[in-house]
Amino acid sequence: MHWRMKAVERVSVTINGAEYSHEVEPRTLLVNYIREQAGLTGTNIGCDTSSCGACTVHLNGESVKSCTLLAVQADGEDILTIEGLADGERLHPMQESFRECHALQCGYCTPGMVMAAVSLLKENPSPSEREVRLGLEGNLCRCTGYHNIVKAVLHCAAGASATNGGAQ
Amino acid sequence: MVVSIMGTRVLRKEDPKLLTVGGTYTADLRDARLEGAAHVCYARASALGAVSGVDVSGALATPGVLGVVTNSDLADFPLQPPQMDLFPEEMLRRSWLVDDAALFVGEPVAAVVAESVVAAVDGAEAVEVIYGGGEPATVIDLEDADGDAEVIFGEVGTNLALNLETVDMSTGFSDGDFFEDCEVVIHQRVENHKVAAVPLEGRSVACCWENGSLTVWMSTQAPHLVQGVFRNVYDLSRKDCRIIAPDVGGGFGQKVNHSQEEMLLPELARRFGRPMRWTETRTENLIGFGHGRAQVQRVTLGGDADGKVRRYRLEVICDSGAYPGVGAFLPYFTHLMASGTYDIAEIETRCRSVVTSTAPTQAYRGAGRPEATAAIERAVDIFAARCGRDPVEVRAQNLIAPERFPVTTAVGTEYDSGEYARALEKALEASGYEDLRREQARRRAEGDPRLLGIGVSCYVEITAGPAPGGKEYAKVEITPEGGARVLSGAFSHGQGHLTTFAMLASDSLGIPIEQVEVIQGDTAQIDKGVGTFGSRSLQLGGSAVCDASNQVIDLARETAADILEAASADVVFDAEKGFHVSGAPAVAVSWADLAERAEAPLSADSNFFAAASYPFGAHVAVVEVDRETGEVTLERMITCDDSGPLLNPMVAEGQRHGGIAQGAAQALIEEMRYDPWGNPVTSTFADYGIISAAELPSFELVVMETPSPHNPLGFKGIGESGTIGSTPAVQSAVVDALAHLGVTHVDIPCTPERVWRALS
Amino acid sequence: MIPAAFDYIRATSADEAIAALAEHGDDAKLLAGGHSLLPLMRFRLARPAVVVDIGRLNDLKYIRDEGDHVAIGALTRHRDVETSEVVAAKVGLLGEVTSHVGDPQVRHRGTIGGAVAHGDPASDIPSALIALGAVLVAAGPSGSREISVDDFFAGFLETALSPEEVLTEVRIPATDGAWGFEKFNRRAQDWAIVGCSAAVRADAGVGVALVNMHPTPIRAGATEAALAGGAGAAQAAEVAAEGCDPTEDLNASVEYRQHLARVLTRRALEAAGL
């Protein structure tokens, strides 16, 4: 067995509007770059096979699985993670909808799920329930049975999220 | 009048953080105490067999690797105590890492310690396990292990890890013809295959030593239980062994118990003089940390030709995996719940657990009870079919009547409360059962290639069990500002205790929920605790919060009486006004007033004990089966799940949803599989079919609330009900779709090929 | 899991990529969207010494209506194929098939060229290209050449591309004929257990191809011949599995795969109006 110590590559990206630039090994996955170099740990890793979607972020406005991109592939691009979704204190309507519909339990799949859901509505603003289910096929959740996630996405699409949730 | 928040859909306090910056899971921790941490990657056995050596030279030569620890390096490190001591001693003597034989593929062989995760992975890849010194005993199938297969632990002379009869955890079978007086007797072999718990976050641990004190951050369901194990292994006082569970990304039973890889980490930290971190990959979680269920059952049910059930025999063989632990004990719960919801005069059980060449079996959502329900529900379906009766009618005929509670079943389990027939009626009504049967008849008559199947299950399960019951701890403190702090020994990892326990304290104390903080998951802050599993937390941990809150009120009454210059007996507390003299609410003392006056902080604790409770319900599944391909589509799931009064219906529904999905997934897709050489072949999420949104419908939930007499608020557990009811309902629906073609049984998972073969 | 270390070369033109491949030979792998290669690298089942990233060759990202055919640049993403009006109007089968690849995130990154050049028999896209009679264009050190889709898939994960060639374009004959696609899988995001593409082509012939029924993507030749000989859908589908050598795996035995091939072929043909 031989180990090739490779030259590092410089990666410069915009994440949530801020500039980041680091030298990394070419084999560095984007998700590891986001978590370790940029220090944004909201994006999680749930599998090794691009199956679970916990690592979903937006690359130039579209959902991607950041475990299946090299950081060097994202060089120069614009990335949005869960940390950049809310507008200051004001939750994004999808975040608000997830909260109002109890669409999260342990929270581990949640950042990826929310990012996938935002991308889904961007491409299909008024999906049917079936379209929501198929649109989230690449994001796995073990807690919710998806019932309330689907409900939250439909709730958000209907513009029904509000900020006045709470005790009735 | 203050409207109680009890029973309302309070949104979760946990969510804003989880939705905006994400949880802080163990791998996310950026704690100063973990500065300079080294990282571990375990090299694992890629095959079964005798191991003559481990070549670590390649790993040591890997840039960034600090060192490699194999089992021979751990000769002076004491073996960890077994999870349970019910098994033959030779089976319990598990080395930390593979010693002279790999008993399952994925068993850790060497710990590679490195400056970075990447270097640790590179190093682990370079570790070479040298196999040799004899043919491995390879026993994959649990019935083979129970039969005449070769013996894995030669010294023991058998693969039997535990015969539960010998410890009074099953009844055994009587001689003679148990079913002699029965007009109809049915028999069926039922598989309840191995599945993986797969929390989305796998195992993850970080630890450091400071002046002989150990701090461990760990993704666990039970920080206090784990503390006991670490203390035992490392010979530490409670004060010197602090366990912190940060946010935890799901557990489903898998994270109740500890593993070699986790327990060894502090020893590695000590040897390398650095804080240490380990986070497993998905494949490690799937192959290395054990699976759930893993039973083969033989059910025999007898009764009258008119559908009355009289006698039931349940034989369970459980696959405990390579090293028997909690999984090998779980058939006890299958035995306890053998009678299900039915009035059965005589029951016999025979349960045993055997070792195989697979990963150790663990608790998984339901842990022994889903297997009991699956067995009796299959038996009742087949019995009904043999009697020529509708399975719903036969169920209704045999359900335990509500006036009989508390009732002791033929296996000696005492059910607390229940209205089984009503739950069944409610679920059936919501499903439109008669219409479904008409639609099914129409499709059959017209030869529709989309066969309709309707499956029904009735279940009862045990939570906070087994007998005599369980305990959980809580402490309630009044803050100087007049708010409350709840310190809980339960540990929420998705269940929403930060919200629901705050609701309980808020309701008792009359302090707005915003001013109630719930603290959990830190043994330094919380004196005692057990943890969250087995659907125990609300009835025990929640009751402890209520109990401690009420004690705080009693303590405060004295101080309030002083302030009010009244006798304490005349001082009353109401949640709206505070403390005041009876009949004179205009002058009242608030919590803030009391906090200011109290010499010591007002606080009280409770280590609340309660007997087990028995949630129950009925599920109806509707499936479509493609007659040509065997593909099953789950069209509807209608469930009535009764777990007593609902504290927060939104949270309870969430628990049901998740459980229903997992149970349905076991019935249709999920299965942990090994090849004949012991290689796990469902070792990634690409192969192990964790179910997605696209394979499920939205669920139709029916409400029912029958209190338990065993705790003041009547709570029962809701965490596992969905899983327990749904698997047999979905399986029954698949069989029902094929029933007119003479099919009486299809084992789970009802994969397309299996169904196609049943059809052809 | 993290890939083994490698050298990274970012190509700025196809010529540069070809030169890099020529220099490193079998040690090098092309990276387009990465959704076939990176999962293999993460498990270290693939460990190229050199990765040549062609993901930024923007002049290979296009969908052009060329009258009698549609030309698609090899680096065009699945998402762009799936939503293309040109594709929908002139090679509708390909758009439909592409919409079933992976999941939305995969389709945002994966490319048509990557999916084809990987040569995976379980991939959906080759079945559409075979059914539609596509031609693949490869560029190498000595220029460009066209390869019929029937000559392209050489073996399991093997293609007719030489180690120094880059797939640059996919040309698909236009048709306004009807088509059908059937994909049978366990979960929506999974690879097909079996799939079938069928299309009525402009020459009025019918193209039929199967997914995951052979070590390579494969044309259902016996079915096509039966149709050409006047057989109806049901009859032609009966011979769908002939000439296929499927394997047994977790999800299906050989016998069941053959059965599925027949059922799905009949359904695809019926959907194509046959």
PDB file of N, CA and C in Angstrom, chain C residues 16-77:
ATOM      1  N   GLU C  16      -7.901  19.436 -23.430  1.00  0.00           N
ATOM      2  CA  GLU C  16      -7.079  19.310 -22.229  1.00  0.00           C
ATOM      3  C   GLU C  16      -7.390  17.998 -21.493  1.00  0.00           C
ATOM      4  N   ALA C  17      -8.659  17.678 -21.443  1.00  0.00           N
ATOM      5  CA  ALA C  17      -9.062  16.428 -20.787  1.00  0.00           C
ATOM      6  C   ALA C  17      -8.477  15.234 -21.523  1.00  0.00           C
ATOM      7  N   ILE C  18      -8.536  15.277 -22.839  1.00  0.00           N
ATOM      8  CA  ILE C  18      -8.002  14.171 -23.652  1.00  0.00           C
ATOM      9  C   ILE C  18      -6.495  14.050 -23.428  1.00  0.00           C
ATOM     10  N   ALA C  19      -5.817  15.189 -23.363  1.00  0.00           N
ATOM     11  CA  ALA C  19      -4.368  15.171 -23.146  1.00  0.00           C
ATOM     12  C   ALA C  19      -4.057  14.573 -21.770  1.00  0.00           C
ATOM     13  N   ALA C  20      -4.850  14.936 -20.784  1.00  0.00           N
ATOM     14  CA  ALA C  20      -4.609  14.406 -19.436  1.00  0.00           C
ATOM     15  C   ALA C  20      -4.841  12.902 -19.413  1.00  0.00           C
ATOM     16  N   LEU C  21      -5.884  12.450 -20.097  1.00  0.00           N
ATOM     17  CA  LEU C  21      -6.154  11.013 -20.152  1.00  0.00           C
ATOM     18  C   LEU C  21      -5.034  10.294 -20.888  1.00  0.00           C
ATOM     19  N   ALA C  22      -4.549  10.905 -21.957  1.00  0.00           N
ATOM     20  CA  ALA C  22      -3.485  10.281 -22.745  1.00  0.00           C
ATOM     21  C   ALA C  22      -2.236  10.134 -21.878  1.00  0.00           C
ATOM     22  N   GLU C  23      -2.001  11.126 -21.029  1.00  0.00           N
ATOM     23  CA  GLU C  23      -0.808  11.080 -20.197  1.00  0.00           C
ATOM     24  C   GLU C  23      -0.931  10.017 -19.089  1.00  0.00           C
ATOM     25  N   HIS C  24      -2.092   9.939 -18.457  1.00  0.00           N
ATOM     26  CA  HIS C  24      -2.204   9.086 -17.271  1.00  0.00           C
ATOM     27  C   HIS C  24      -2.837   7.728 -17.519  1.00  0.00           C
ATOM     28  N   GLY C  25      -3.400   7.570 -18.699  1.00  0.00           N
ATOM     29  CA  GLY C  25      -3.925   6.255 -19.063  1.00  0.00           C
ATOM     30  C   GLY C  25      -4.912   5.704 -18.054  1.00  0.00           C
ATOM     31  N   ASP C  26      -4.738   4.447 -17.697  1.00  0.00           N
ATOM     32  CA  ASP C  26      -5.691   3.760 -16.829  1.00  0.00           C
ATOM     33  C   ASP C  26      -5.712   4.294 -15.402  1.00  0.00           C
ATOM     34  N   ASP C  27      -4.683   5.076 -15.031  1.00  0.00           N
ATOM     35  CA  ASP C  27      -4.663   5.633 -13.678  1.00  0.00           C
ATOM     36  C   ASP C  27      -5.665   6.767 -13.511  1.00  0.00           C
ATOM     37  N   ALA C  28      -6.182   7.254 -14.626  1.00  0.00           N
ATOM     38  CA  ALA C  28      -7.029   8.452 -14.563  1.00  0.00           C
ATOM     39  C   ALA C  28      -8.499   8.094 -14.726  1.00  0.00           C
ATOM     40  N   LYS C  29      -9.332   8.916 -14.114  1.00  0.00           N
ATOM     41  CA  LYS C  29     -10.782   8.783 -14.288  1.00  0.00           C
ATOM     42  C   LYS C  29     -11.348  10.157 -14.573  1.00  0.00           C
ATOM     43  N   LEU C  30     -12.328  10.180 -15.477  1.00  0.00           N
ATOM     44  CA  LEU C  30     -13.023  11.446 -15.747  1.00  0.00           C
ATOM     45  C   LEU C  30     -14.102  11.653 -14.690  1.00  0.00           C
ATOM     46  N   LEU C  31     -14.225  12.878 -14.230  1.00  0.00           N
ATOM     47  CA  LEU C  31     -15.274  13.243 -13.274  1.00  0.00           C
ATOM     48  C   LEU C  31     -16.188  14.251 -13.955  1.00  0.00           C
ATOM     49  N   ALA C  32     -17.439  13.877 -14.141  1.00  0.00           N
ATOM     50  CA  ALA C  32     -18.408  14.830 -14.724  1.00  0.00           C
ATOM     51  C   ALA C  32     -19.259  15.345 -13.572  1.00  0.00           C
ATOM     52  N   GLY C  33     -20.486  14.808 -13.417  1.00  0.00           N
ATOM     53  CA  GLY C  33     -21.273  15.175 -12.233  1.00  0.00           C
ATOM     54  C   GLY C  33     -20.779  14.457 -10.987  1.00  0.00           C
ATOM     55  N   GLY C  34     -20.163  13.315 -11.200  1.00  0.00           N
ATOM     56  CA  GLY C  34     -19.568  12.568 -10.089  1.00  0.00           C
ATOM     57  C   GLY C  34     -20.515  11.617  -9.407  1.00  0.00           C
ATOM     58  N   HIS C  35     -21.752  11.508  -9.880  1.00  0.00           N
ATOM     59  CA  HIS C  35     -22.717  10.715  -9.126  1.00  0.00           C
ATOM     60  C   HIS C  35     -22.643   9.221  -9.382  1.00  0.00           C
ATOM     61  N   SER C  36     -21.828   8.806 -10.343  1.00  0.00           N
ATOM     62  CA  SER C  36     -21.503   7.384 -10.457  1.00  0.00           C
ATOM     63  C   SER C  36     -20.142   7.112  -9.844  1.00  0.00           C
ATOM     64  N   LEU C  37     -19.195   7.996 -10.101  1.00  0.00           N
ATOM     65  CA  LEU C  37     -17.814   7.753  -9.685  1.00  0.00           C
ATOM     66  C   LEU C  37     -17.589   7.961  -8.183  1.00  0.00           C
ATOM     67  N   LEU C  38     -18.106   9.061  -7.648  1.00  0.00           N
ATOM     68  CA  LEU C  38     -17.764   9.377  -6.252  1.00  0.00           C
ATOM     69  C   LEU C  38     -18.249   8.328  -5.247  1.00  0.00           C
ATOM     70  N   PRO C  39     -19.464   7.780  -5.398  1.00  0.00           N
ATOM     71  CA  PRO C  39     -19.850   6.722  -4.456  1.00  0.00           C
ATOM     72  C   PRO C  39     -18.869   5.543  -4.480  1.00  0.00           C
ATOM     73  N   LEU C  40     -18.388   5.176  -5.662  1.00  0.00           N
ATOM     74  CA  LEU C  40     -17.415   4.081  -5.738  1.00  0.00           C
ATOM     75  C   LEU C  40     -16.108   4.479  -5.070  1.00  0.00           C
ATOM     76  N   MET C  41     -15.719   5.743  -5.258  1.00  0.00           N
ATOM     77  CA  MET C  41     -14.470   6.206  -4.652  1.00  0.00           C
ATOM     78  C   MET C  41     -14.596   6.299  -3.132  1.00  0.00           C
ATOM     79  N   ARG C  42     -15.783   6.635  -2.653  1.00  0.00           N
ATOM     80  CA  ARG C  42     -15.951   6.752  -1.201  1.00  0.00           C
ATOM     81  C   ARG C  42     -15.782   5.399  -0.524  1.00  0.00           C
ATOM     82  N   PHE C  43     -16.188   4.335  -1.198  1.00  0.00           N
ATOM     83  CA  PHE C  43     -15.956   3.000  -0.641  1.00  0.00           C
ATOM     84  C   PHE C  43     -14.604   2.445  -1.069  1.00  0.00           C
ATOM     85  N   ARG C  44     -13.855   3.240  -1.789  1.00  0.00           N
ATOM     86  CA  ARG C  44     -12.520   2.855  -2.279  1.00  0.00           C
ATOM     87  C   ARG C  44     -12.605   1.631  -3.181  1.00  0.00           C
ATOM     88  N   LEU C  45     -13.772   1.470  -3.812  1.00  0.00           N
ATOM     89  CA  LEU C  45     -13.911   0.432  -4.831  1.00  0.00           C
ATOM     90  C   LEU C  45     -13.305   0.940  -6.125  1.00  0.00           C
ATOM     91  N   ALA C  46     -13.251   2.249  -6.263  1.00  0.00           N
ATOM     92  CA  ALA C  46     -12.486   2.882  -7.353  1.00  0.00           C
ATOM     93  C   ALA C  46     -11.464   3.764  -6.659  1.00  0.00           C
ATOM     94  N   ARG C  47     -10.201   3.677  -7.099  1.00  0.00           N
ATOM     95  CA  ARG C  47      -9.184   4.534  -6.502  1.00  0.00           C
ATOM     96  C   ARG C  47      -8.234   5.046  -7.564  1.00  0.00           C
ATOM     97  N   PRO C  48      -8.772   5.914  -8.429  1.00  0.00           N
ATOM     98  CA  PRO C  48      -7.919   6.475  -9.480  1.00  0.00           C
ATOM     99  C   PRO C  48      -6.805   7.319  -8.870  1.00  0.00           C
ATOM    100  N   ALA C  49      -5.652   7.284  -9.507  1.00  0.00           N
ATOM    101  CA  ALA C  49      -4.537   8.117  -9.052  1.00  0.00           C
ATOM    102  C   ALA C  49      -4.755   9.565  -9.479  1.00  0.00           C
ATOM    103  N   VAL C  50      -5.463   9.710 -10.586  1.00  0.00           N
ATOM    104  CA  VAL C  50      -5.700  11.047 -11.128  1.00  0.00           C
ATOM    105  C   VAL C  50      -7.181  11.184 -11.452  1.00  0.00           C
ATOM    106  N   VAL C  51      -7.760  12.283 -11.018  1.00  0.00           N
ATOM    107  CA  VAL C  51      -9.140  12.581 -11.392  1.00  0.00           C
ATOM    108  C   VAL C  51      -9.126  13.807 -12.297  1.00  0.00           C
ATOM    109  N   VAL C  52      -9.690  13.635 -13.463  1.00  0.00           N
ATOM    110  CA  VAL C  52      -9.754  14.740 -14.419  1.00  0.00           C
ATOM    111  C   VAL C  52     -11.178  15.279 -14.405  1.00  0.00           C
ATOM    112  N   ASP C  53     -11.337  16.459 -13.876  1.00  0.00           N
ATOM    113  CA  ASP C  53     -12.666  17.063 -13.691  1.00  0.00           C
ATOM    114  C   ASP C  53     -13.075  17.788 -14.968  1.00  0.00           C
ATOM    115  N   ILE C  54     -14.091  17.269 -15.630  1.00  0.00           N
ATOM    116  CA  ILE C  54     -14.571  17.926 -16.861  1.00  0.00           C
ATOM    117  C   ILE C  54     -15.883  18.670 -16.590  1.00  0.00           C
ATOM    118  N   GLY C  55     -16.216  18.812 -15.340  1.00  0.00           N
ATOM    119  CA  GLY C  55     -17.503  19.398 -14.966  1.00  0.00           C
ATOM    120  C   GLY C  55     -17.689  20.849 -15.407  1.00  0.00           C
ATOM    121  N   ARG C  56     -16.597  21.502 -15.728  1.00  0.00           N
ATOM    122  CA  ARG C  56     -16.732  22.911 -16.123  1.00  0.00           C
ATOM    123  C   ARG C  56     -16.607  23.121 -17.619  1.00  0.00           C
ATOM    124  N   LEU C  57     -16.712  22.075 -18.389  1.00  0.00           N
ATOM    125  CA  LEU C  57     -16.653  22.244 -19.850  1.00  0.00           C
ATOM    126  C   LEU C  57     -18.035  22.693 -20.327  1.00  0.00           C
ATOM    127  N   ASN C  58     -18.278  23.976 -20.176  1.00  0.00           N
ATOM    128  CA  ASN C  58     -19.632  24.481 -20.427  1.00  0.00           C
ATOM    129  C   ASN C  58     -20.068  24.350 -21.878  1.00  0.00           C
ATOM    130  N   ASP C  59     -19.077  24.249 -22.781  1.00  0.00           N
ATOM    131  CA  ASP C  59     -19.480  24.095 -24.183  1.00  0.00           C
ATOM    132  C   ASP C  59     -19.983  22.680 -24.471  1.00  0.00           C
ATOM    133  N   LEU C  60     -19.942  21.814 -23.480  1.00  0.00           N
ATOM    134  CA  LEU C  60     -20.552  20.486 -23.657  1.00  0.00           C
ATOM    135  C   LEU C  60     -21.885  20.384 -22.895  1.00  0.00           C
ATOM    136  N   LYS C  61     -22.445  21.550 -22.559  1.00  0.00           N
ATOM    137  CA  LYS C  61     -23.755  21.559 -21.889  1.00  0.00           C
ATOM    138  C   LYS C  61     -24.760  22.221 -22.822  1.00  0.00           C
ATOM    139  N   TYR C  62     -25.496  21.432 -23.559  1.00  0.00           N
ATOM    140  CA  TYR C  62     -26.481  22.006 -24.488  1.00  0.00           C
ATOM    141  C   TYR C  62     -27.489  20.944 -24.904  1.00  0.00           C
ATOM    142  N   ILE C  63     -28.628  21.426 -25.327  1.00  0.00           N
ATOM    143  CA  ILE C  63     -29.636  20.561 -25.960  1.00  0.00           C
ATOM    144  C   ILE C  63     -30.042  21.282 -27.237  1.00  0.00           C
ATOM    145  N   ARG C  64     -29.741  20.712 -28.397  1.00  0.00           N
ATOM    146  CA  ARG C  64     -30.002  21.388 -29.673  1.00  0.00           C
ATOM    147  C   ARG C  64     -30.967  20.585 -30.526  1.00  0.00           C
ATOM    148  N   ASP C  65     -31.895  21.315 -31.097  1.00  0.00           N
ATOM    149  CA  ASP C  65     -32.814  20.710 -32.060  1.00  0.00           C
ATOM    150  C   ASP C  65     -32.155  20.755 -33.427  1.00  0.00           C
ATOM    151  N   GLU C  66     -31.731  19.618 -33.909  1.00  0.00           N
ATOM    152  CA  GLU C  66     -31.033  19.572 -35.202  1.00  0.00           C
ATOM    153  C   GLU C  66     -31.946  19.019 -36.293  1.00  0.00           C
ATOM    154  N   GLY C  67     -33.232  19.253 -36.159  1.00  0.00           N
ATOM    155  CA  GLY C  67     -34.171  18.803 -37.199  1.00  0.00           C
ATOM    156  C   GLY C  67     -34.441  17.312 -37.074  1.00  0.00           C
ATOM    157  N   ASP C  68     -33.653  16.503 -37.755  1.00  0.00           N
ATOM    158  CA  ASP C  68     -33.912  15.066 -37.719  1.00  0.00           C
ATOM    159  C   ASP C  68     -33.367  14.392 -36.473  1.00  0.00           C
ATOM    160  N   HIS C  69     -32.632  15.163 -35.679  1.00  0.00           N
ATOM    161  CA  HIS C  69     -32.203  14.587 -34.403  1.00  0.00           C
ATOM    162  C   HIS C  69     -32.028  15.672 -33.354  1.00  0.00           C
ATOM    163  N   VAL C  70     -31.911  15.224 -32.122  1.00  0.00           N
ATOM    164  CA  VAL C  70     -31.631  16.132 -31.011  1.00  0.00           C
ATOM    165  C   VAL C  70     -30.202  15.841 -30.561  1.00  0.00           C
ATOM    166  N   ALA C  71     -29.410  16.920 -30.439  1.00  0.00           N
ATOM    167  CA  ALA C  71     -28.019  16.753 -29.995  1.00  0.00           C
ATOM    168  C   ALA C  71     -27.914  17.255 -28.558  1.00  0.00           C
ATOM    169  N   ILE C  72     -27.402  16.405 -27.694  1.00  0.00           N
ATOM    170  CA  ILE C  72     -27.277  16.770 -26.275  1.00  0.00           C
ATOM    171  C   ILE C  72     -25.815  16.659 -25.871  1.00  0.00           C
ATOM    172  N   GLY C  73     -25.272  17.762 -25.369  1.00  0.00           N
ATOM    173  CA  GLY C  73     -23.886  17.762 -24.909  1.00  0.00           C
ATOM    174  C   GLY C  73     -23.725  16.808 -23.742  1.00  0.00           C
ATOM    175  N   ALA C  74     -22.582  16.153 -23.690  1.00  0.00           N
ATOM    176  CA  ALA C  74     -22.397  15.085 -22.697  1.00  0.00           C
ATOM    177  C   ALA C  74     -22.504  15.599 -21.276  1.00  0.00           C
ATOM    178  N   LEU C  75     -22.213  16.856 -21.048  1.00  0.00           N
ATOM    179  CA  LEU C  75     -22.239  17.361 -19.675  1.00  0.00           C
ATOM    180  C   LEU C  75     -23.572  18.011 -19.309  1.00  0.00           C
ATOM    181  N   THR C  76     -24.573  17.793 -20.138  1.00  0.00           N
ATOM    182  CA  THR C  76     -25.909  18.291 -19.813  1.00  0.00           C
ATOM    183  C   THR C  76     -26.464  17.494 -18.639  1.00  0.00           C
ATOM    184  N   ARG C  77     -26.991  18.216 -17.670  1.00  0.00           N
ATOM    185  CA  ARG C  77     -27.469  17.557 -16.451  1.00  0.00           C
ATOM    186  C   ARG C  77     -28.831  16.899 -16.675  1.00  0.00           C
TER     187      ARG C  77
END
